[in-house]
Coordinates of C-alpha atoms and ligand atoms in Angstrom, one line a residue:
M22 CA 0.5 -0.2 0.5
W23 CA 1.0 3.7 -0.8
A24 CA 0.5 6.6 -2.4
R25 CA -2.4 5.2 -4.1
T26 CA -4.4 8.6 -5.1
L27 CA -1.8 10.7 -6.3
P28 CA -2.0 11.5 -8.9
V29 CA -5.9 12.6 -8.2
A30 CA -3.1 14.4 -5.0
L31 CA -1.3 16.5 -7.4
Q32 CA -3.9 17.3 -9.7
L33 CA -5.6 18.9 -6.0
S34 CA -2.9 20.7 -5.6
A35 CA -2.1 22.0 -9.4
A36 CA -6.0 23.2 -8.9
T37 CA -5.6 24.8 -5.4
A38 CA -2.1 26.4 -6.1
A39 CA -3.8 27.8 -9.1
L40 CA -0.8 30.9 -8.8
P41 CA 1.3 32.1 -11.1
P42 CA 5.0 29.8 -11.4
L43 CA 7.1 30.9 -8.7
P44 CA 10.4 28.6 -9.6
I45 CA 12.3 29.7 -6.6
L46 CA 10.4 30.7 -3.3
P47 CA 10.5 27.6 -1.7
P48 CA 7.3 26.4 -1.1
L49 CA 4.8 27.0 1.6
P50 CA 4.0 25.0 4.9
V51 CA 0.7 23.3 4.9
P52 CA -2.1 25.2 6.0
P53 CA -4.7 23.0 9.4
S54 CA -7.7 22.8 7.9
Q55 CA -9.3 22.3 11.6
I56 CA -7.7 24.3 15.5
A57 CA -4.9 22.3 16.9
G58 CA -6.3 21.7 20.7
G59 CA -4.0 18.9 23.0
E60 CA -0.4 19.1 24.4
D61 CA 1.8 20.4 21.4
F62 CA 4.5 17.2 23.6
V63 CA 3.8 13.7 25.9
G64 CA 6.9 12.5 27.1
A65 CA 10.8 12.7 26.6
P66 CA 13.1 12.8 23.8
A67 CA 15.1 9.0 23.2
V68 CA 18.4 8.6 24.4
G69 CA 19.1 7.3 21.2
N70 CA 19.7 3.2 21.4
Q71 CA 21.8 2.8 18.6
L72 CA 20.9 -0.2 15.9
H73 CA 22.9 -3.0 14.2
H74 CA 23.3 -1.4 11.0
K75 CA 21.2 -2.7 8.8
V76 CA 21.7 -5.9 5.9
Q77 CA 22.2 -4.3 3.3
F78 CA 21.4 -6.4 -0.2
Q79 CA 22.2 -5.4 -3.9
P80 CA 22.4 -3.5 -6.0
R81 CA 22.3 -0.9 -3.1
A82 CA 19.1 1.2 -3.6
S83 CA 17.0 3.9 -2.2
L84 CA 12.9 2.4 -2.0
M85 CA 10.0 3.7 -0.2
H86 CA 10.3 0.7 1.6
G87 CA 13.8 1.9 2.2
D88 CA 16.2 -0.2 0.2
A89 CA 15.1 -3.7 -2.7
G90 CA 14.6 -5.7 0.3
N91 CA 11.8 -3.3 1.9
T92 CA 12.7 -3.7 5.4
G93 CA 11.8 0.3 5.4
S94 CA 14.5 1.1 8.0
T95 CA 17.5 3.6 7.0
D96 CA 20.8 3.6 8.8
S97 CA 20.3 7.8 8.9
A98 CA 19.4 9.0 11.9
G99 CA 16.2 11.0 12.4
P100 CA 14.9 13.1 15.5
L101 CA 15.5 12.2 18.4
G102 CA 12.6 14.6 20.8
Q103 CA 15.4 17.1 21.4
D104 CA 13.5 20.3 21.5
P105 CA 11.5 19.4 18.6
D106 CA 10.7 21.9 15.4
V107 CA 7.6 20.4 12.9
K108 CA 7.8 22.3 9.4
S109 CA 5.9 21.9 6.0
A110 CA 5.5 21.8 3.0
L111 CA 3.2 22.0 -0.2
Q112 CA 4.8 20.0 -1.8
I113 CA 3.6 16.7 -2.7
L114 CA 7.2 14.3 -3.3
G115 CA 3.8 11.3 -2.7
V116 CA 7.3 9.3 -2.2
M117 CA 11.2 9.9 -0.7
V118 CA 14.0 8.2 -1.9
W119 CA 16.7 9.1 -0.2
G120 CA 21.2 8.9 -2.5
P121 CA 24.5 8.3 -1.4
D122 CA 24.6 11.8 0.5
G123 CA 21.7 12.7 1.9
T124 CA 19.6 14.5 -1.2
L125 CA 15.7 14.0 -1.8
S126 CA 14.7 12.4 -5.1
G127 CA 10.6 12.0 -5.2
G128 CA 7.4 12.5 -7.1
R129 CA 6.8 15.6 -8.6
A130 CA 4.0 17.6 -10.5
D131 CA 4.3 20.2 -13.1
I132 CA 0.9 22.9 -12.8
S133 CA 2.4 24.9 -15.5
N134 CA -0.3 24.4 -17.4
I135 CA -3.3 24.1 -15.0
L136 CA -5.6 22.1 -17.5
M137 CA -3.1 19.5 -17.7
P138 CA -0.7 19.0 -14.8
R139 CA 1.9 16.6 -15.3
I140 CA 3.7 13.1 -13.4
G141 CA 7.2 12.8 -13.3
L142 CA 10.4 13.0 -10.6
G143 CA 11.6 15.5 -8.5
A144 CA 14.9 16.4 -6.7
Y145 CA 14.6 18.1 -4.3
D146 CA 16.2 20.3 -1.1
P147 CA 15.7 18.3 2.6
A148 CA 15.8 20.8 4.7
T149 CA 12.8 23.1 2.5
L150 CA 11.3 20.8 -0.3
E151 CA 12.5 23.0 -2.6
V152 CA 13.1 22.1 -6.5
L153 CA 16.2 22.0 -7.2
A154 CA 15.3 19.4 -11.1
E155 CA 12.0 18.0 -12.5
W156 CA 11.5 15.4 -15.2
F157 CA 8.6 14.4 -16.8
P158 CA 7.6 12.3 -19.5
D159 CA 6.9 12.8 -22.9
N160 CA 3.5 11.6 -23.4
P161 CA 1.6 14.1 -20.5
D162 CA -1.5 11.4 -19.7
E163 CA 1.1 8.9 -18.7
Y164 CA 0.4 7.7 -15.2
L165 CA 4.0 7.0 -13.2
N166 CA 4.2 4.2 -10.7
L167 CA 6.1 6.0 -7.9
G168 CA 5.2 3.9 -4.9
Y169 CA 7.3 1.4 -6.3
M170 CA 10.4 3.6 -7.7
E171 CA 14.2 3.3 -7.0
L172 CA 17.1 5.0 -6.7
R173 CA 20.2 2.3 -7.9
L174 CA 23.0 5.0 -5.1
E175 CA 25.4 3.1 -7.1
D176 CA 24.5 5.7 -9.8
N177 CA 22.4 7.9 -9.0
S178 CA 19.8 6.4 -11.5
L179 CA 16.1 6.3 -10.5
L180 CA 13.5 4.0 -12.5
V181 CA 10.3 3.4 -12.3
S182 CA 7.3 2.6 -15.0
G183 CA 4.1 3.4 -16.4
A184 CA 0.5 2.4 -17.0
S185 CA 1.5 2.6 -20.7
G186 CA 3.5 -0.8 -21.0
R187 CA 7.8 1.6 -20.0
L188 CA 10.2 1.8 -17.6
Y189 CA 11.8 5.2 -17.9
V190 CA 15.4 5.1 -16.1
V191 CA 16.5 8.5 -15.1
Q192 CA 20.0 9.9 -13.9
R193 CA 20.5 12.7 -11.8
T194 CA 23.3 13.9 -11.4
D195 CA 24.9 17.1 -8.2
G196 CA 27.1 19.1 -9.4
S197 CA 28.5 22.3 -8.6
D198 CA 26.5 24.4 -11.4
G199 CA 23.3 22.7 -10.1
T200 CA 20.9 19.2 -10.4
S201 CA 19.9 17.5 -12.9
L202 CA 17.4 14.9 -14.1
E203 CA 17.6 13.4 -17.5
L204 CA 15.8 10.5 -19.1
T205 CA 18.7 8.0 -20.4
R206 CA 16.6 4.7 -21.1
E207 CA 13.4 4.0 -22.1
V208 CA 12.1 0.5 -23.3
D209 CA 8.4 -0.1 -24.2
I210 CA 8.1 -3.7 -22.9
A211 CA 3.4 -3.4 -23.5
G212 CA 4.4 -6.4 -26.5
S213 CA 5.1 -8.5 -23.4
L214 CA 2.4 -7.9 -21.4
S215 CA -0.9 -10.1 -21.6
P216 CA -4.0 -7.8 -22.3
G217 CA -5.9 -5.9 -19.8
E218 CA -2.2 -6.3 -17.7
T219 CA -0.4 -3.3 -16.4
L220 CA 3.4 -2.4 -14.9
L221 CA 3.3 -1.5 -11.5
N222 CA 7.6 -3.5 -10.3
S223 CA 10.3 -1.9 -11.7
L224 CA 13.7 -2.3 -9.3
F225 CA 17.4 -3.5 -11.6
D226 CA 19.0 -6.7 -10.3
T227 CA 22.7 -6.9 -9.7
E228 CA 23.5 -7.9 -14.0
G229 CA 21.8 -5.0 -14.8
N230 CA 18.7 -7.0 -15.8
I231 CA 15.7 -4.0 -15.0
W232 CA 12.7 -7.3 -13.3
F233 CA 9.1 -5.5 -13.5
T234 CA 6.1 -7.2 -12.7
T235 CA 2.4 -5.6 -14.1
G236 CA -0.2 -5.6 -11.4
T237 CA -3.2 -3.4 -10.4
L238 CA -4.0 -1.6 -7.4
T239 CA -7.3 0.5 -6.3
S240 CA -8.0 4.3 -6.5
T241 CA -5.5 3.7 -9.4
P242 CA -5.6 4.7 -13.0
L243 CA -4.3 0.8 -13.7
G244 CA -7.7 -0.8 -14.0
P245 CA -8.9 -4.8 -12.3
Q246 CA -7.0 -7.9 -13.6
S247 CA -7.2 -10.8 -14.5
S248 CA -3.5 -12.8 -14.6
A249 CA -0.3 -11.7 -14.2
T250 CA 2.9 -10.8 -15.7
I251 CA 7.4 -11.2 -14.1
G252 CA 9.8 -11.1 -16.1
Y253 CA 12.7 -8.8 -16.9
V254 CA 14.7 -7.5 -19.0
E255 CA 18.3 -7.4 -20.4
P256 CA 20.6 -4.6 -20.7
D257 CA 20.7 -5.6 -24.0
G258 CA 16.6 -4.8 -23.9
T259 CA 15.9 -8.8 -24.8
V260 CA 12.9 -9.2 -22.8
H261 CA 12.0 -12.8 -20.3
A262 CA 8.3 -12.7 -19.4
L263 CA 6.6 -14.8 -17.4
H264 CA 2.4 -15.4 -17.3
L265 CA 0.8 -16.4 -14.7
P266 CA -2.6 -17.3 -14.8
D267 CA -5.2 -16.5 -12.6
Q268 CA -3.3 -14.5 -10.0
I269 CA -2.6 -10.8 -9.1
I270 CA -0.5 -8.8 -8.4
E271 CA -0.9 -5.9 -5.2
N272 CA 2.2 -5.1 -3.9
G273 CA 5.3 -5.2 -4.4
I274 CA 7.9 -6.8 -4.2
A275 CA 11.4 -7.6 -2.4
L276 CA 15.0 -8.4 -4.6
N277 CA 18.0 -9.9 -3.6
G278 CA 20.9 -10.8 -6.3
T279 CA 19.0 -12.2 -9.4
T280 CA 15.9 -13.1 -7.7
A281 CA 12.8 -11.5 -6.9
Y282 CA 10.9 -12.4 -4.8
V283 CA 7.1 -11.5 -5.0
V284 CA 3.0 -12.2 -4.0
T285 CA 0.2 -12.8 -6.4
G286 CA -3.6 -13.6 -5.1
P287 CA -6.6 -14.1 -6.4
L288 CA -8.6 -12.5 -8.7
N289 CA -10.6 -9.7 -7.3
G290 CA -15.1 -11.4 -7.5
T291 CA -13.7 -14.5 -6.2
T292 CA -14.0 -16.5 -3.1
S293 CA -10.7 -18.9 -4.0
T294 CA -8.6 -18.5 -1.0
T295 CA -5.0 -19.7 -3.5
G296 CA -2.5 -16.9 -3.6
Y297 CA 1.5 -17.4 -3.7
V298 CA 4.7 -16.5 -2.4
W299 CA 7.1 -17.2 -4.7
A300 CA 11.2 -16.7 -5.6
F301 CA 12.2 -15.9 -9.0
T302 CA 15.5 -15.1 -10.8
T303 CA 17.2 -15.3 -13.9
D304 CA 17.1 -18.2 -17.0
S305 CA 20.6 -20.0 -17.3
P306 CA 23.0 -18.5 -19.8
G307 CA 21.1 -19.1 -23.0
G308 CA 18.1 -20.1 -21.4
D309 CA 15.0 -17.8 -22.4
G310 CA 12.5 -17.4 -20.1
V311 CA 12.3 -16.4 -16.4
R312 CA 13.3 -19.3 -14.0
T313 CA 10.7 -19.6 -10.5
V314 CA 13.1 -21.0 -7.9
W315 CA 10.3 -21.7 -5.6
K316 CA 6.9 -20.7 -5.0
A317 CA 4.4 -21.5 -1.1
L318 CA 1.1 -21.5 -1.9
Y319 CA -0.9 -19.0 1.7
D320 CA -4.7 -18.7 3.0
A321 CA -5.2 -15.8 0.4
G322 CA -8.9 -15.8 2.2
T323 CA -12.3 -15.5 1.1
H324 CA -12.7 -12.3 0.1
Q325 CA -11.5 -8.7 0.8
K326 CA -11.3 -7.0 4.5
P327 CA -13.2 -4.6 5.7
G328 CA -10.5 -1.6 5.3
G329 CA -8.8 -3.7 3.2
L330 CA -6.8 -2.5 0.0
T331 CA -6.1 -5.5 -1.7
R332 CA -7.8 -9.1 -2.0
G333 CA -4.5 -11.6 -1.8
G334 CA -1.8 -11.3 0.5
G335 CA -1.6 -7.1 1.3
A336 CA 1.8 -6.9 3.0
T337 CA 5.2 -5.6 0.5
P338 CA 7.6 -9.3 0.9
A339 CA 10.5 -8.2 2.9
L340 CA 13.9 -10.0 3.3
L341 CA 15.4 -11.2 6.1
G342 CA 19.3 -10.8 5.3
G343 CA 19.6 -13.9 3.3
D344 CA 17.8 -15.9 5.5
Y345 CA 13.8 -15.4 5.2
V346 CA 11.2 -13.6 3.5
T347 CA 8.0 -12.3 5.0
T348 CA 4.8 -11.4 4.6
T349 CA 0.6 -11.6 6.1
D350 CA -1.6 -13.5 4.5
N351 CA -4.6 -13.1 4.8
A352 CA -6.3 -15.9 6.3
D353 CA -10.5 -15.8 7.1
G354 CA -11.2 -14.4 11.0
R355 CA -7.4 -14.1 11.2
I356 CA -4.3 -13.2 9.6
K357 CA -0.9 -14.6 9.9
L358 CA 2.3 -12.8 9.8
L359 CA 4.4 -15.7 7.2
I360 CA 8.4 -16.3 7.7
L361 CA 9.3 -18.3 4.9
H362 CA 12.7 -19.8 3.7
Q363 CA 14.8 -18.2 1.0
E364 CA 16.4 -20.8 -0.6
P365 CA 14.7 -23.6 -2.1
R366 CA 13.7 -26.1 0.2
E367 CA 12.7 -29.8 -0.8
D368 CA 9.8 -30.4 0.2
P369 CA 7.3 -27.9 -0.9
D370 CA 5.2 -27.8 2.4
D371 CA 8.6 -27.3 4.8
Q372 CA 8.8 -24.1 3.0
V373 CA 7.5 -21.3 5.2
L374 CA 9.6 -21.5 9.1
C375 CA 6.7 -20.3 10.8
A376 CA 2.6 -18.4 10.6
V377 CA 2.4 -16.6 13.3
P378 CA -1.6 -15.8 14.3
L379 CA -1.3 -11.7 14.4
F380 CA -3.6 -9.1 16.2
D381 CA -7.4 -11.0 17.3
E382 CA -10.5 -13.0 15.4
G383 CA -12.8 -10.9 13.0
A384 CA -9.8 -7.7 13.4
S385 CA -7.2 -8.1 11.4
S386 CA -5.7 -7.3 8.5
N387 CA -2.5 -5.4 6.8
D388 CA -1.3 -3.9 3.8
V389 CA 2.3 -2.5 4.7
R390 CA 5.0 -3.5 4.8
P391 CA 6.8 -5.5 7.6
T392 CA 9.2 -3.4 9.2
V393 CA 12.4 -5.9 9.9
H394 CA 15.5 -5.7 11.6
F395 CA 18.9 -8.0 12.0
D396 CA 20.0 -7.5 15.5
G397 CA 23.2 -10.0 15.5
E398 CA 21.7 -12.8 16.3
R399 CA 17.6 -12.2 15.5
Y400 CA 15.9 -11.3 13.5
G401 CA 13.1 -8.4 14.1
V402 CA 9.3 -8.1 12.2
V403 CA 6.2 -6.1 13.3
I404 CA 3.6 -5.0 11.7
Q405 CA 0.3 -3.5 12.4
N406 CA -2.7 -3.8 12.3
G407 CA -5.1 -2.3 9.2
Y408 CA -8.5 -3.6 10.0
A409 CA -11.3 -0.8 9.3
V410 CA -8.6 2.2 8.8
P411 CA -11.0 4.2 7.0
P412 CA -10.7 4.5 3.1
M413 CA -8.6 6.9 0.8
L414 CA -10.3 9.3 0.5
D415 CA -10.3 10.5 -3.3
H416 CA -10.0 14.3 -4.1
T417 CA -13.2 15.3 -5.1
Q418 CA -14.5 14.2 -2.0
F419 CA -11.3 15.4 0.3
L420 CA -12.8 18.6 -1.6
L421 CA -15.5 18.7 -0.1
D422 CA -15.1 16.8 2.9
V423 CA -11.5 18.2 4.4
N424 CA -12.5 17.1 7.9
G425 CA -15.1 15.0 8.0
A426 CA -15.5 11.6 9.3
W427 CA -13.4 9.6 6.8
N428 CA -10.3 11.3 9.3
N429 CA -12.1 9.6 11.8
M430 CA -10.1 6.4 13.0
T431 CA -11.6 5.4 16.5
G432 CA -13.3 2.4 15.2
M433 CA -10.3 0.9 13.8
P434 CA -9.4 -1.7 16.9
G435 CA -5.2 -1.0 15.7
G436 CA -2.0 -2.6 17.0
I437 CA 1.2 -3.2 16.9
V438 CA 3.4 -6.8 17.0
R439 CA 6.9 -7.5 16.8
V440 CA 7.4 -11.2 16.3
D441 CA 11.6 -11.8 16.3
V442 CA 13.1 -15.4 14.3
N443 CA 15.1 -17.4 15.6
P444 CA 17.2 -18.3 12.6
G445 CA 17.1 -22.4 13.3
E446 CA 15.0 -22.0 16.0
G447 CA 10.6 -20.5 15.2
C448 CA 10.0 -16.9 16.1
E449 CA 8.1 -15.6 18.7
V450 CA 6.2 -12.5 20.1
R451 CA 8.8 -10.0 21.2
W452 CA 5.8 -7.0 22.3
E453 CA 2.8 -5.5 21.1
S454 CA 1.2 -2.3 21.9
D455 CA -2.7 -0.9 21.2
V456 CA -1.0 2.2 18.4
R457 CA -2.8 2.8 16.0
I458 CA -2.0 4.0 12.4
K459 CA -1.9 3.4 8.7
S460 CA 0.7 5.3 7.3
V461 CA 3.7 3.8 6.8
P462 CA 6.1 4.2 10.1
A463 CA 10.1 4.4 8.6
L464 CA 13.3 2.1 11.3
S465 CA 16.7 4.0 11.8
T466 CA 19.5 2.0 12.8
K467 CA 20.9 4.6 13.6
T468 CA 18.6 6.4 16.7
G469 CA 17.2 2.6 17.9
V470 CA 13.2 4.3 17.0
L471 CA 10.8 3.3 15.3
Y472 CA 8.9 6.6 13.3
G473 CA 4.8 6.9 12.3
Y474 CA 1.9 9.3 12.6
V475 CA -1.1 9.1 14.7
Q476 CA -4.7 10.3 14.7
E477 CA -4.8 11.9 19.0
E478 CA -8.2 9.5 20.1
E479 CA -9.3 11.7 22.8
F480 CA -10.1 14.3 20.5
A481 CA -11.7 12.3 17.3
A482 CA -14.9 10.7 18.5
D483 CA -15.7 14.7 18.4
G484 CA -14.7 15.6 15.5
T485 CA -11.5 16.9 16.0
Y486 CA -8.7 15.4 14.4
V487 CA -5.8 16.6 15.9
W488 CA -2.1 14.8 14.3
Y489 CA 1.1 13.1 16.4
F490 CA 4.8 11.8 14.9
I491 CA 5.4 9.6 17.2
A492 CA 8.3 7.2 18.3
V493 CA 8.3 4.0 18.4
D494 CA 11.8 2.1 20.5
W495 CA 12.0 -0.7 18.1
E496 CA 13.7 -3.3 21.2
S497 CA 10.7 -2.3 23.9
G498 CA 7.3 -1.3 21.8
E499 CA 7.8 1.3 24.9
L500 CA 5.9 4.9 22.9
L501 CA 8.6 7.3 23.8
W502 CA 6.9 10.2 22.2
K503 CA 4.9 12.4 20.1
K504 CA 5.1 15.5 19.5
R505 CA 1.6 17.8 17.5
A506 CA 1.9 17.8 13.4
G507 CA -1.1 19.7 12.7
A508 CA -5.1 19.1 12.4
G509 CA -7.5 19.0 10.4
G510 CA -7.7 16.7 7.7
S511 CA -5.4 18.5 6.1
Y512 CA -2.5 17.5 8.2
N513 CA -4.7 12.9 7.5
D514 CA -2.1 10.9 6.7
N515 CA -4.4 9.3 4.1
A516 CA -1.8 5.9 5.1
W517 CA 0.4 7.4 2.8
P518 CA 4.1 6.6 3.5
G519 CA 7.1 8.3 6.3
S520 CA 10.4 8.2 5.4
V521 CA 13.8 8.9 7.5
G522 CA 17.0 10.9 5.9
G523 CA 19.1 13.6 7.3
G524 CA 18.2 14.1 10.9
R525 CA 14.3 14.3 10.0
F526 CA 11.3 12.1 9.8
Y527 CA 8.9 13.2 7.4
Q528 CA 4.9 11.8 6.5
S529 CA 3.6 13.1 2.9
L530 CA 0.5 13.9 3.7
M531 CA -2.4 14.8 0.5
L532 CA -1.3 18.9 -0.1
G533 CA 2.6 18.5 0.5
V534 CA 4.8 16.4 3.4
V535 CA 4.5 17.3 7.4
W536 CA 8.0 16.4 9.1
I537 CA 10.0 16.9 12.7
E538 CA 13.7 17.5 13.2
D539 CA 15.3 18.7 16.7
G540 CA 16.3 21.8 17.5
S541 CA 19.6 23.4 18.6
E542 CA 20.5 20.5 20.8
K543 CA 21.0 17.4 16.8
Y544 CA 22.0 14.2 17.3
Ligands
LIG9 C1 -12.7 -5.3 -5.2 O1 -13.5 -4.7 -6.4 C2 -14.3 -4.2 -5.8 C3 -15.7 -4.6 -6.5 O2 -15.8 -3.8 -7.1 C4 -14.4 -3.0 -5.3 O3 -15.0 -1.9 -3.8 C5 -12.5 -3.2 -5.1 O4 -11.9 -1.6 -4.4 C6 -12.0 -4.0 -5.0 N1 -10.6 -4.6 -4.6 C7 -9.6 -4.0 -5.1 C8 -8.2 -5.3 -4.2 O5 -9.9 -4.0 -6.5
LIG10 C1 22.2 -10.7 -1.8 O1 22.9 -11.1 -2.8 C2 24.4 -11.1 -3.3 C3 24.1 -12.0 -4.9 O2 23.7 -12.5 -5.3 C4 24.7 -11.9 -2.2 O3 25.8 -12.5 -2.7 C5 24.4 -11.8 -0.4 O4 24.6 -12.7 -0.4 C6 23.0 -11.8 -0.7 N1 22.6 -10.3 0.4 C7 21.8 -10.8 1.6 C8 21.6 -10.8 2.5 O5 21.3 -11.7 1.1
LIG11 C1 -16.2 7.8 14.6 O1 -16.3 6.9 15.1 C2 -16.4 6.5 16.6 C3 -16.2 4.9 16.9 O2 -16.9 4.5 15.6 C4 -18.2 6.8 16.7 O3 -18.4 6.8 18.3 C5 -18.3 8.4 16.3 O4 -19.6 8.9 16.2 C6 -17.0 8.8 15.3 N1 -17.3 10.2 15.9 C7 -17.3 11.2 14.7 C8 -17.4 12.5 14.6 O5 -17.4 10.8 13.1

């Protein structure tokens, strides 16, 4: 799950920001749409608990979910909560990716022709979100899958797929004469897809191949689908594709080396419970296809859950080092966290190491990738409960009903849980917390804090929506502090991602971004 309504948001920002172009000025802050009540800061600053550096996957890359292993983590520092400042900008990035020297790239809207806003990529100043450079596809109607865009760190190449069936590689260059974004490669693979399919995922592997999958997400122009294609494009343009009937893809994919991990599920509108987790790799030299390393059956349930955004398993898979891959199923009643071996097992039934039931019967669902970290001995996996998350708004509704009931999260059972995986042994619940969260959190290994964004429950029942940044201790699950971000629907995260970089934690909003950084005493 990610910024599904981004294109509409871009159009909205075009409509609301109907100003003459002001290219150089820093963007204005996001206006609150209600009066903020409640405490400004609760708790105490974090001490800062440095964790092991995160496991690196190859090729090294920055994505919405941290890296191509989708760990949700970074070795950059987030704020400790010391005398923190909150800032915001009317600048819609949707997704943020971080370059080797702390450079920031993300989504971008061109609103110079207000009747025809275009979606592209942007390079930004992380301290102000001023635009340093931008790139747009030639076709103004192209829909870019920004949620699953990637920045390859070794050469600062941005990779993003479009609904038209194209893969775009855009080079970011930062020099003494400024920053530029230039298209260096465009591959049209529409002819290798089955009818009705649209591209969703694209990732570089270590051989320079670009892996892709088709797929769909609710509230995007990607329509309903009845099959899936997985494949890769070699550097010379040769396309290899594997077609899967009766399965669809509704999430991101994970990749390390030349192995891609993919979750597929049943077609929307069917009660089939058949879904699979797959590992694919490149075929041997001279071969002609995508090789299936293994596939494991999971329980996709009979229907989409209240608050759910996907028909099948909701979580983009995350890699636990070189040992396991994790995702969640969509079993009726109570969903399960699945931990699967990365290596193929002789008996396919052994592929799953653990299946841990999550949350309560009839009140569990998940659409957000697990956050994972290795402490040198065991892996920690954190999952949040997305049952009964209020629907993500489209922007017509947003404009008409900014402060309406769609903001009200008190009907969610909520909860986050950490499960530990002991290699060679098994899995156990480490801690549970009653935090209600629908946005995508991020872990800083530098501070040992899982950063998220929540609503004050006390006021929500009465229709006042006050939003807070939260800091959760990764080791104990304790809520260390919360800091008020803003009030009203204009500060609702709409289930969009958060991101840590340069000592800040940023939360994407419908109209822009809000972030928190420490004051005078920098970590
Ligand atoms: C499945 O179809 C229903 C009914 O058309 C729709 O409301 C829902 O959003 C769809 N779900 C997905 C994941 O596409
Ligand atoms: C990633 O893949 C590379 C190349 O296959 C391998 O050497 C490395 O061990 C893998 N890393 C992890 C964390 O699995
Ligand atoms: C918010 O949701 C709760 C629980 O569903 C409900 O009791 C309350 O009336 C709602 N408040 C508003 C203002 O919609």
